[in-house]
Coordinates of N, CA and C in Angstrom, one line a residue:
X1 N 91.4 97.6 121.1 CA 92.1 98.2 119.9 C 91.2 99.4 119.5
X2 N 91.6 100.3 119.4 CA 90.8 101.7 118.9 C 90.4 101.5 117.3
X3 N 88.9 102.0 117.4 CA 88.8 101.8 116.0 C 89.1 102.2 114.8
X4 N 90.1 103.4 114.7 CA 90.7 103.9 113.5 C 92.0 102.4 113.1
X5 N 92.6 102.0 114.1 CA 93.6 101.2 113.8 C 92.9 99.7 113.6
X6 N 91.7 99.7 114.0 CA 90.8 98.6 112.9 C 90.7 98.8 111.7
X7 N 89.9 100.1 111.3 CA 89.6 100.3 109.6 C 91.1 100.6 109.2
X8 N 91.7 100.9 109.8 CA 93.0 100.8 109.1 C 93.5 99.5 108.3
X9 N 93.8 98.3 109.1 CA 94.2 97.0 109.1 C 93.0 96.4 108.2
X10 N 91.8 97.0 107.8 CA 91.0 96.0 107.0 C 91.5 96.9 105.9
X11 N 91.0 98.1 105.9 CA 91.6 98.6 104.7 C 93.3 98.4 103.5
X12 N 94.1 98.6 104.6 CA 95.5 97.8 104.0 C 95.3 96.4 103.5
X13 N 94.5 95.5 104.4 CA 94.3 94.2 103.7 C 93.8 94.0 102.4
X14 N 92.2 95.1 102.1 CA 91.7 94.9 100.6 C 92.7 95.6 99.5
X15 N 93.8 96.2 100.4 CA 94.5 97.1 99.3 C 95.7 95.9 98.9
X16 N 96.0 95.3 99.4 CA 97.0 93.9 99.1 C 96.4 93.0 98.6
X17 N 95.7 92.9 99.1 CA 95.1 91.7 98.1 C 94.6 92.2 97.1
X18 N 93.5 93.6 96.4 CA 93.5 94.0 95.3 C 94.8 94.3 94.3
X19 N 95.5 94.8 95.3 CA 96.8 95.1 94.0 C 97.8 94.3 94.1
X20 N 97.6 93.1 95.1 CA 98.9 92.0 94.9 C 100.0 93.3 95.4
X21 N 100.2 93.8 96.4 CA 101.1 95.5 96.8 C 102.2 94.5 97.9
X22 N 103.6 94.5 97.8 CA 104.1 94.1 99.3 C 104.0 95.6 100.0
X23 N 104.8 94.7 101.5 CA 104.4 95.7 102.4 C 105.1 97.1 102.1
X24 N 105.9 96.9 101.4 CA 106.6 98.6 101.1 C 105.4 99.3 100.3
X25 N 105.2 98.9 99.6 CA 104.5 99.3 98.6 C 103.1 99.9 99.4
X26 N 102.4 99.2 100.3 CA 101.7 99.4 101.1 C 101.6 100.8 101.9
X27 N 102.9 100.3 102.3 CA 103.2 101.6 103.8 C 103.9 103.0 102.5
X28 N 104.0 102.9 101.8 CA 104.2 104.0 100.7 C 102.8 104.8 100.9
X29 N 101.7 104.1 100.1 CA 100.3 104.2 100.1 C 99.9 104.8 100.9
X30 N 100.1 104.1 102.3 CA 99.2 104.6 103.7 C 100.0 105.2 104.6
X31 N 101.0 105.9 104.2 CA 101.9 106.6 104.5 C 102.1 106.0 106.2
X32 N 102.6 105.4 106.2 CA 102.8 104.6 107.3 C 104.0 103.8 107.5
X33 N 105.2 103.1 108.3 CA 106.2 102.5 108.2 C 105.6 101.0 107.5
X34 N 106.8 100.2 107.0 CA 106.5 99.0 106.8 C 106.5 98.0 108.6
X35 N 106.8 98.5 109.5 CA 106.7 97.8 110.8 C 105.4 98.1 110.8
X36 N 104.5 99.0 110.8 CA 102.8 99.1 111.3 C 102.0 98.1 110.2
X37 N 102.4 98.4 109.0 CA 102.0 97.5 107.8 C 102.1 95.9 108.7
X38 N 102.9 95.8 108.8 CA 103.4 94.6 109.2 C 102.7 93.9 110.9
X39 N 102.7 94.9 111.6 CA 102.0 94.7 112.6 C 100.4 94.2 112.0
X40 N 99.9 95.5 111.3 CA 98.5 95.6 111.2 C 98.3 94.1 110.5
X41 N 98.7 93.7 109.7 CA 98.1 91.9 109.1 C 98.9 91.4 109.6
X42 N 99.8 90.9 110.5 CA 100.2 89.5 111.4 C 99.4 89.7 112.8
X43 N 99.4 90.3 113.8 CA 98.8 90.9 114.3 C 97.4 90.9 114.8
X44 N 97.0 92.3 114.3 CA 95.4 92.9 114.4 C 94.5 92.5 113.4
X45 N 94.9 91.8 111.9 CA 93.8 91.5 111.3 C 93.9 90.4 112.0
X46 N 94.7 89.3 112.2 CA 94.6 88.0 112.9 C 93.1 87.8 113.8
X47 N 93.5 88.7 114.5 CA 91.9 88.9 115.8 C 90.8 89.6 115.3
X48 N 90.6 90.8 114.2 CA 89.8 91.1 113.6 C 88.6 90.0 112.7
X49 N 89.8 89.5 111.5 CA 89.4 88.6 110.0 C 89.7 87.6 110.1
X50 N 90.1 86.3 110.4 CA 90.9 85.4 110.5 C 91.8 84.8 108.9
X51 N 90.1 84.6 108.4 CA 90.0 84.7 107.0 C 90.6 85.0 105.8
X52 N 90.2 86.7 106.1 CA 90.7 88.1 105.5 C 92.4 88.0 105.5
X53 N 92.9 88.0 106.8 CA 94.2 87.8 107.3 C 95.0 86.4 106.4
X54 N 94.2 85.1 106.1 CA 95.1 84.2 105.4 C 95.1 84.7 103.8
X55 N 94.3 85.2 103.3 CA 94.2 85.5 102.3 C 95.3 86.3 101.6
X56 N 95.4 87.7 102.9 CA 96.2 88.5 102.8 C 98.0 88.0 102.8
X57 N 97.8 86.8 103.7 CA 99.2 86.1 103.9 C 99.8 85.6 102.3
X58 N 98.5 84.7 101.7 CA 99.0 84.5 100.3 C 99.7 85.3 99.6
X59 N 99.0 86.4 99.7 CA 99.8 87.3 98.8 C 101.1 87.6 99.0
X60 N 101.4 88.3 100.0 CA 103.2 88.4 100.9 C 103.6 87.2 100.4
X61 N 103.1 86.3 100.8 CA 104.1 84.8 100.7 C 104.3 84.7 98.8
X62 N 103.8 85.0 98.1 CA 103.8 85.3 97.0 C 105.1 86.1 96.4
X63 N 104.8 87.4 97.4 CA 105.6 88.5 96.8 C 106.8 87.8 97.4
X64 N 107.0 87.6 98.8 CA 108.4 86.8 99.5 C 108.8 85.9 97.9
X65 N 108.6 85.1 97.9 CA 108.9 84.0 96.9 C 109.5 84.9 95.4
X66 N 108.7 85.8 95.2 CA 109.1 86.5 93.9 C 110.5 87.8 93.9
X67 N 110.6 87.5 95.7 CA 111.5 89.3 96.0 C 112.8 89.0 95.1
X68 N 113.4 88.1 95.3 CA 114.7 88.0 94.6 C 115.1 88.8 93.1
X69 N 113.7 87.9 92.6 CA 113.7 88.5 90.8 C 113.9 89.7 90.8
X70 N 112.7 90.7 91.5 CA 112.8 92.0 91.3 C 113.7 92.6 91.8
X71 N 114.6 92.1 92.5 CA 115.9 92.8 92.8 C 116.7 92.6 92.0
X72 N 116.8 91.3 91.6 CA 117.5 91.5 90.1 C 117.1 92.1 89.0
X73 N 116.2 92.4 89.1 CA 115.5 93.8 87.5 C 116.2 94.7 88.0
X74 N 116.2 95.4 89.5 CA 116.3 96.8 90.1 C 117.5 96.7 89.7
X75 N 118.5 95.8 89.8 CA 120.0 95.9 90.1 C 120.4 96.2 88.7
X76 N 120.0 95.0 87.7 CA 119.9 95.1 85.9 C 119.6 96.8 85.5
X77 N 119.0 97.1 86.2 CA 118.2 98.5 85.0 C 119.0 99.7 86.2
X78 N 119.4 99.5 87.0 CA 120.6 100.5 87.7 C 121.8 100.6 86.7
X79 N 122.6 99.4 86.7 CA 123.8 99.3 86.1 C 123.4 100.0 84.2
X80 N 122.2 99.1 84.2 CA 121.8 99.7 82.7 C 122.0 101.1 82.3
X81 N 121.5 101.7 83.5 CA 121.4 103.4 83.5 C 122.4 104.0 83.5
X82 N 123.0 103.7 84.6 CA 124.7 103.8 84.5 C 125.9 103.8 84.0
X83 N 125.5 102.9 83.0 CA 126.1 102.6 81.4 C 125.7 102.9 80.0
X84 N 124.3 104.4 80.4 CA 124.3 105.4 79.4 C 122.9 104.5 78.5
X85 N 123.0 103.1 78.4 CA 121.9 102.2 77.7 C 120.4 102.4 77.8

């Protein structure tokens, strides 16, 4: 694995787990697709951090669990807007 696409994958890691970020949010950041995000911690931190990598999993599995809600705010405060409120 080349080393820029190492510091890459540690770096996206401390940035998830600092800001609690899903992967969109991430690949916004590091201007990058959410498929590389996604490679880089299932993947390459796997064989990098082992560690680093479950830690990082909490978080996702976190945001997974919570995705629903915020799509229902996004959906709420669309229609909201839409109806002048």
């Amino acid at each position: 694995m080349k080393e820029y696409i190492e510091e890459r994958a540690m770096e996206i890691a401390g940035y998830i787990i600092e800001n609690g970020a899903t992967v969109r949010q991430t690949a916004k950041r590091f201007g990058i697709s959410k498929s590389t995000v996604h490679k880089d911690i299932t993947d390459r931190l796997m064989k990098l951090d082992p560690l680093l990598a479950a830690d990082v999993r909490k978080v996702l599995e976190v945001n997974k669990a919570e995705r629903h809600i915020r799509g229902g705010l996004a959906t709420r405060e669309k229609y909201r807007q839409a109806a002048g409120k």
